[in-house]
Amino acid sequence: MTTIQAPQAWNNLRPEGRGEARGALAAYAYQQIRDRLIYCHYQGGERLVLRPLATSLGLSPTPVREALLRLVSEQALELDERNTARVPSTTRALFLEIHGVRGDLEQRVTRDLVTHITPEQVALLREKHHDFIVAYENADPHGAAVANAIFHSTAAGFSRLLFTVGMIRGLWARMGPIYAAANSLPTMSPADPTHPHLQILAAFERRDVDAATDALHHDFWQAREWLEPLLPEEQPVTL
């Protein structure tokens, strides 16, 4: 992972510039930690201890602490009884709430993409879906989860609805740890010609809004079948 050489950069700053630099480092830390959440690096209940986390990012603790508190304020993380940041555990009810809101927002993004996505962008999405196939065929649940997240994230990155995409990324930060805990593969092989991802891409090529949104709905239903049984009915007690 690429890291910023924070200490040297910090030492070279004049005093009046350090506040701005600290803000930039906090923003960098925020992005890195949120990406780790989105791309299934952490599981629910996992503690993010400040100093080891800062070391892994190549940063001092101060900007990392600011980033963690920002993620707590966004409900992507929570604080335990020792004020240590922790990845929230998720019940089935909360999963269904997040999954439903995410589905509504991604449908908006899909409708936008149909109108302007390019052949080159569709080709890139096919490459990302191929990574999903490889992970599935290697019987790698975590790799499949990451590849699935990358497919959706890449597609959203092509959208012009930047505010909506920002909201979706916040939801992905809660979904990533759920996918990270998956110990089984999706119920449908991504190599199946009728897989929703492939149906979405075909609809993009035809500029068919209804087909694209129908395929997305099917994709979300399959994700629910995959993940919901893995989650507890009630909030687990975290010691």
GROMACS .gro file of C-alpha atoms in nm:
model
  239
    1MET     CA    1   0.000   0.000   0.000
    2THR     CA    2   0.131   0.345  -0.089
    3THR     CA    3   0.194   0.562   0.216
    4ILE     CA    4   0.282   0.925   0.276
    5GLN     CA    5   0.613   0.994   0.445
    6ALA     CA    6   0.443   1.209   0.704
    7PRO     CA    7   0.721   1.288   0.953
    8GLN     CA    8   0.960   1.441   0.699
    9ALA     CA    9   0.685   1.641   0.532
   10TRP     CA   10   0.567   1.766   0.871
   11ASN     CA   11   0.913   1.875   0.984
   12ASN     CA   12   0.973   2.078   0.669
   13LEU     CA   13   0.662   2.292   0.717
   14ARG     CA   14   0.656   2.641   0.862
   15PRO     CA   15   0.437   2.663   1.177
   16GLU     CA   16   0.159   2.850   0.996
   17GLY     CA   17   0.132   2.570   0.739
   18ARG     CA   18   0.105   2.281   0.978
   19GLY     CA   19  -0.269   2.309   1.038
   20GLU     CA   20  -0.338   2.279   0.666
   21ALA     CA   21  -0.095   1.988   0.631
   22ARG     CA   22  -0.250   1.807   0.927
   23GLY     CA   23  -0.589   1.845   0.762
   24ALA     CA   24  -0.452   1.693   0.442
   25LEU     CA   25  -0.301   1.402   0.633
   26ALA     CA   26  -0.627   1.346   0.821
   27ALA     CA   27  -0.812   1.343   0.488
   28TYR     CA   28  -0.562   1.090   0.354
   29ALA     CA   29  -0.602   0.871   0.662
   30TYR     CA   30  -0.980   0.895   0.635
   31GLN     CA   31  -0.974   0.784   0.272
   32GLN     CA   32  -0.738   0.494   0.343
   33ILE     CA   33  -0.937   0.364   0.639
   34ARG     CA   34  -1.268   0.403   0.460
   35ASP     CA   35  -1.129   0.215   0.159
   36ARG     CA   36  -1.021  -0.066   0.391
   37LEU     CA   37  -1.377  -0.081   0.524
   38ILE     CA   38  -1.530  -0.075   0.175
   39TYR     CA   39  -1.297  -0.338   0.033
   40CYS     CA   40  -1.356  -0.593   0.309
   41HIS     CA   41  -1.032  -0.550   0.504
   42TYR     CA   42  -1.208  -0.541   0.844
   43GLN     CA   43  -1.483  -0.750   1.001
   44GLY     CA   44  -1.753  -0.647   1.245
   45GLY     CA   45  -1.627  -0.618   1.603
   46GLU     CA   46  -1.266  -0.562   1.497
   47ARG     CA   47  -1.084  -0.290   1.693
   48LEU     CA   48  -0.877  -0.029   1.512
   49VAL     CA   49  -0.608   0.048   1.769
   50LEU     CA   50  -0.468   0.393   1.705
   51ARG     CA   51  -0.091   0.350   1.708
   52PRO     CA   52  -0.065   0.024   1.512
   53LEU     CA   53  -0.313   0.165   1.260
   54ALA     CA   54  -0.113   0.488   1.226
   55THR     CA   55   0.204   0.286   1.171
   56SER     CA   56   0.037   0.082   0.898
   57LEU     CA   57  -0.057   0.407   0.722
   58GLY     CA   58   0.285   0.565   0.765
   59LEU     CA   59   0.134   0.851   0.965
   60SER     CA   60   0.154   0.997   1.313
   61PRO     CA   61  -0.139   0.923   1.548
   62THR     CA   62  -0.290   1.274   1.539
   63PRO     CA   63  -0.434   1.277   1.183
   64VAL     CA   64  -0.537   0.914   1.217
   65ARG     CA   65  -0.729   0.995   1.536
   66GLU     CA   66  -0.910   1.274   1.350
   67ALA     CA   67  -0.995   1.035   1.067
   68LEU     CA   68  -1.130   0.774   1.308
   69LEU     CA   69  -1.351   1.028   1.484
   70ARG     CA   70  -1.485   1.143   1.148
   71LEU     CA   71  -1.574   0.784   1.059
   72VAL     CA   72  -1.740   0.744   1.399
   73SER     CA   73  -1.950   1.054   1.330
   74GLU     CA   74  -2.056   0.895   0.998
   75GLN     CA   75  -2.151   0.568   1.177
   76ALA     CA   76  -1.891   0.374   0.979
   77LEU     CA   77  -1.713   0.305   1.310
   78GLU     CA   78  -1.807   0.318   1.677
   79LEU     CA   79  -1.619   0.370   2.003
   80ASP     CA   80  -1.598   0.092   2.260
   81GLU     CA   81  -1.590   0.140   2.638
   82ARG     CA   82  -1.218   0.225   2.617
   83ASN     CA   83  -1.276   0.484   2.343
   84THR     CA   84  -1.106   0.260   2.090
   85ALA     CA   85  -1.252   0.270   1.740
   86ARG     CA   86  -1.431  -0.049   1.645
   87VAL     CA   87  -1.603  -0.179   1.334
   88PRO     CA   88  -1.975  -0.209   1.419
   89SER     CA   89  -2.137  -0.550   1.416
   90THR     CA   90  -2.452  -0.573   1.206
   91THR     CA   91  -2.782  -0.751   1.266
   92ARG     CA   92  -3.005  -0.880   0.990
   93ALA     CA   93  -3.249  -0.595   1.042
   94LEU     CA   94  -2.979  -0.330   1.004
   95PHE     CA   95  -2.832  -0.511   0.704
   96LEU     CA   96  -3.171  -0.505   0.532
   97GLU     CA   97  -3.206  -0.133   0.603
   98ILE     CA   98  -2.861  -0.049   0.466
   99HIS     CA   99  -2.902  -0.288   0.173
  100GLY     CA  100  -3.236  -0.133   0.079
  101VAL     CA  101  -3.112   0.225   0.088
  102ARG     CA  102  -2.803   0.129  -0.108
  103GLY     CA  103  -3.022  -0.041  -0.369
  104ASP     CA  104  -3.233   0.272  -0.414
  105LEU     CA  105  -2.926   0.492  -0.458
  106GLU     CA  106  -2.741   0.254  -0.689
  107GLN     CA  107  -3.052   0.236  -0.906
  108ARG     CA  108  -3.023   0.613  -0.954
  109VAL     CA  109  -2.658   0.574  -1.047
  110THR     CA  110  -2.739   0.293  -1.290
  111ARG     CA  111  -3.001   0.505  -1.464
  112ASP     CA  112  -2.743   0.781  -1.501
  113LEU     CA  113  -2.476   0.546  -1.634
  114VAL     CA  114  -2.699   0.406  -1.908
  115THR     CA  115  -2.713   0.748  -2.072
  116HIS     CA  116  -2.340   0.811  -2.107
  117ILE     CA  117  -2.120   0.513  -2.019
  118THR     CA  118  -1.858   0.450  -2.288
  119PRO     CA  119  -1.752   0.122  -2.452
  120GLU     CA  120  -1.412   0.158  -2.285
  121GLN     CA  121  -1.576   0.188  -1.944
  122VAL     CA  122  -1.794  -0.116  -2.009
  123ALA     CA  123  -1.481  -0.309  -2.111
  124LEU     CA  124  -1.313  -0.213  -1.783
  125LEU     CA  125  -1.617  -0.333  -1.589
  126ARG     CA  126  -1.595  -0.664  -1.775
  127GLU     CA  127  -1.236  -0.696  -1.653
  128LYS     CA  128  -1.348  -0.631  -1.295
  129HIS     CA  129  -1.622  -0.891  -1.331
  130HIS     CA  130  -1.365  -1.138  -1.463
  131ASP     CA  131  -1.174  -1.092  -1.137
  132PHE     CA  132  -1.498  -1.188  -0.960
  133ILE     CA  133  -1.518  -1.505  -1.172
  134VAL     CA  134  -1.157  -1.598  -1.094
  135ALA     CA  135  -1.211  -1.560  -0.719
  136TYR     CA  136  -1.531  -1.764  -0.736
  137GLU     CA  137  -1.367  -2.044  -0.934
  138ASN     CA  138  -1.079  -2.046  -0.685
  139ALA     CA  139  -1.336  -2.101  -0.406
  140ASP     CA  140  -1.222  -1.777  -0.240
  141PRO     CA  141  -1.518  -1.614  -0.058
  142HIS     CA  142  -1.316  -1.313   0.056
  143GLY     CA  143  -1.166  -1.257  -0.288
  144ALA     CA  144  -1.513  -1.283  -0.441
  145ALA     CA  145  -1.644  -1.026  -0.194
  146VAL     CA  146  -1.362  -0.784  -0.274
  147ALA     CA  147  -1.403  -0.830  -0.650
  148ASN     CA  148  -1.777  -0.769  -0.621
  149ALA     CA  149  -1.716  -0.448  -0.426
  150ILE     CA  150  -1.461  -0.331  -0.682
  151PHE     CA  151  -1.707  -0.394  -0.966
  152HIS     CA  152  -1.974  -0.178  -0.805
  153SER     CA  153  -1.726   0.089  -0.696
  154THR     CA  154  -1.577   0.113  -1.046
  155ALA     CA  155  -1.921   0.150  -1.201
  156ALA     CA  156  -2.019   0.422  -0.953
  157GLY     CA  157  -1.695   0.603  -1.032
  158PHE     CA  158  -1.820   0.658  -1.387
  159SER     CA  159  -2.139   0.832  -1.269
  160ARG     CA  160  -2.201   1.205  -1.287
  161LEU     CA  161  -2.411   1.193  -0.967
  162LEU     CA  162  -2.123   1.276  -0.736
  163PHE     CA  163  -2.333   1.356  -0.429
  164THR     CA  164  -2.526   1.031  -0.462
  165VAL     CA  165  -2.205   0.833  -0.510
  166GLY     CA  166  -2.065   0.992  -0.194
  167MET     CA  167  -2.369   0.869  -0.001
  168ILE     CA  168  -2.328   0.521  -0.148
  169ARG     CA  169  -1.964   0.505  -0.042
  170GLY     CA  170  -2.074   0.574   0.314
  171LEU     CA  171  -2.308   0.275   0.294
  172TRP     CA  172  -2.036   0.060   0.140
  173ALA     CA  173  -1.820   0.134   0.444
  174ARG     CA  174  -2.086  -0.047   0.650
  175MET     CA  175  -2.136  -0.325   0.395
  176GLY     CA  176  -1.768  -0.410   0.345
  177PRO     CA  177  -1.724  -0.570   0.690
  178ILE     CA  178  -2.034  -0.781   0.627
  179TYR     CA  179  -1.886  -0.912   0.303
  180ALA     CA  180  -1.551  -0.959   0.480
  181ALA     CA  181  -1.711  -1.208   0.718
  182ALA     CA  182  -1.861  -1.415   0.436
  183ASN     CA  183  -1.740  -1.773   0.463
  184SER     CA  184  -1.930  -1.900   0.162
  185LEU     CA  185  -1.953  -1.814  -0.205
  186PRO     CA  186  -2.248  -1.637  -0.370
  187THR     CA  187  -2.539  -1.859  -0.463
  188MET     CA  188  -2.487  -1.796  -0.838
  189SER     CA  189  -2.163  -1.830  -1.031
  190PRO     CA  190  -2.051  -1.498  -1.183
  191ALA     CA  191  -1.953  -1.699  -1.492
  192ASP     CA  192  -2.320  -1.780  -1.556
  193PRO     CA  193  -2.428  -1.586  -1.870
  194THR     CA  194  -2.743  -1.479  -1.685
  195HIS     CA  195  -2.549  -1.332  -1.392
  196PRO     CA  196  -2.684  -0.982  -1.309
  197HIS     CA  197  -2.347  -0.812  -1.362
  198LEU     CA  198  -2.333  -0.943  -1.719
  199GLN     CA  199  -2.695  -0.845  -1.773
  200ILE     CA  200  -2.620  -0.494  -1.649
  201LEU     CA  201  -2.326  -0.462  -1.888
  202ALA     CA  202  -2.536  -0.584  -2.181
  203ALA     CA  203  -2.804  -0.330  -2.090
  204PHE     CA  204  -2.542  -0.054  -2.078
  205GLU     CA  205  -2.435  -0.145  -2.431
  206ARG     CA  206  -2.797  -0.126  -2.552
  207ARG     CA  207  -2.872   0.193  -2.355
  208ASP     CA  208  -3.163   0.004  -2.200
  209VAL     CA  209  -3.254   0.170  -1.870
  210ASP     CA  210  -3.524  -0.075  -1.769
  211ALA     CA  211  -3.309  -0.381  -1.834
  212ALA     CA  212  -3.019  -0.231  -1.640
  213THR     CA  213  -3.228  -0.148  -1.334
  214ASP     CA  214  -3.403  -0.487  -1.345
  215ALA     CA  215  -3.064  -0.661  -1.351
  216LEU     CA  216  -2.943  -0.446  -1.061
  217HIS     CA  217  -3.252  -0.541  -0.860
  218HIS     CA  218  -3.177  -0.908  -0.929
  219ASP     CA  219  -2.815  -0.854  -0.821
  220PHE     CA  220  -2.925  -0.705  -0.491
  221TRP     CA  221  -3.167  -0.989  -0.431
  222GLN     CA  222  -2.888  -1.242  -0.483
  223ALA     CA  223  -2.659  -1.050  -0.247
  224ARG     CA  224  -2.932  -1.063   0.016
  225GLU     CA  225  -2.964  -1.441  -0.030
  226TRP     CA  226  -2.588  -1.473   0.012
  227LEU     CA  227  -2.536  -1.250   0.315
  228GLU     CA  228  -2.853  -1.239   0.523
  229PRO     CA  229  -2.823  -1.597   0.658
  230LEU     CA  230  -2.471  -1.517   0.784
  231LEU     CA  231  -2.592  -1.240   1.015
  232PRO     CA  232  -2.732  -1.268   1.369
  233GLU     CA  233  -3.094  -1.185   1.444
  234GLU     CA  234  -2.991  -0.971   1.741
  235GLN     CA  235  -2.693  -0.746   1.810
  236PRO     CA  236  -2.409  -0.964   1.943
  237VAL     CA  237  -2.237  -0.870   2.268
  238THR     CA  238  -1.881  -0.751   2.199
  239LEU     CA  239  -1.643  -0.798   2.492
   0.00000   0.00000   0.00000
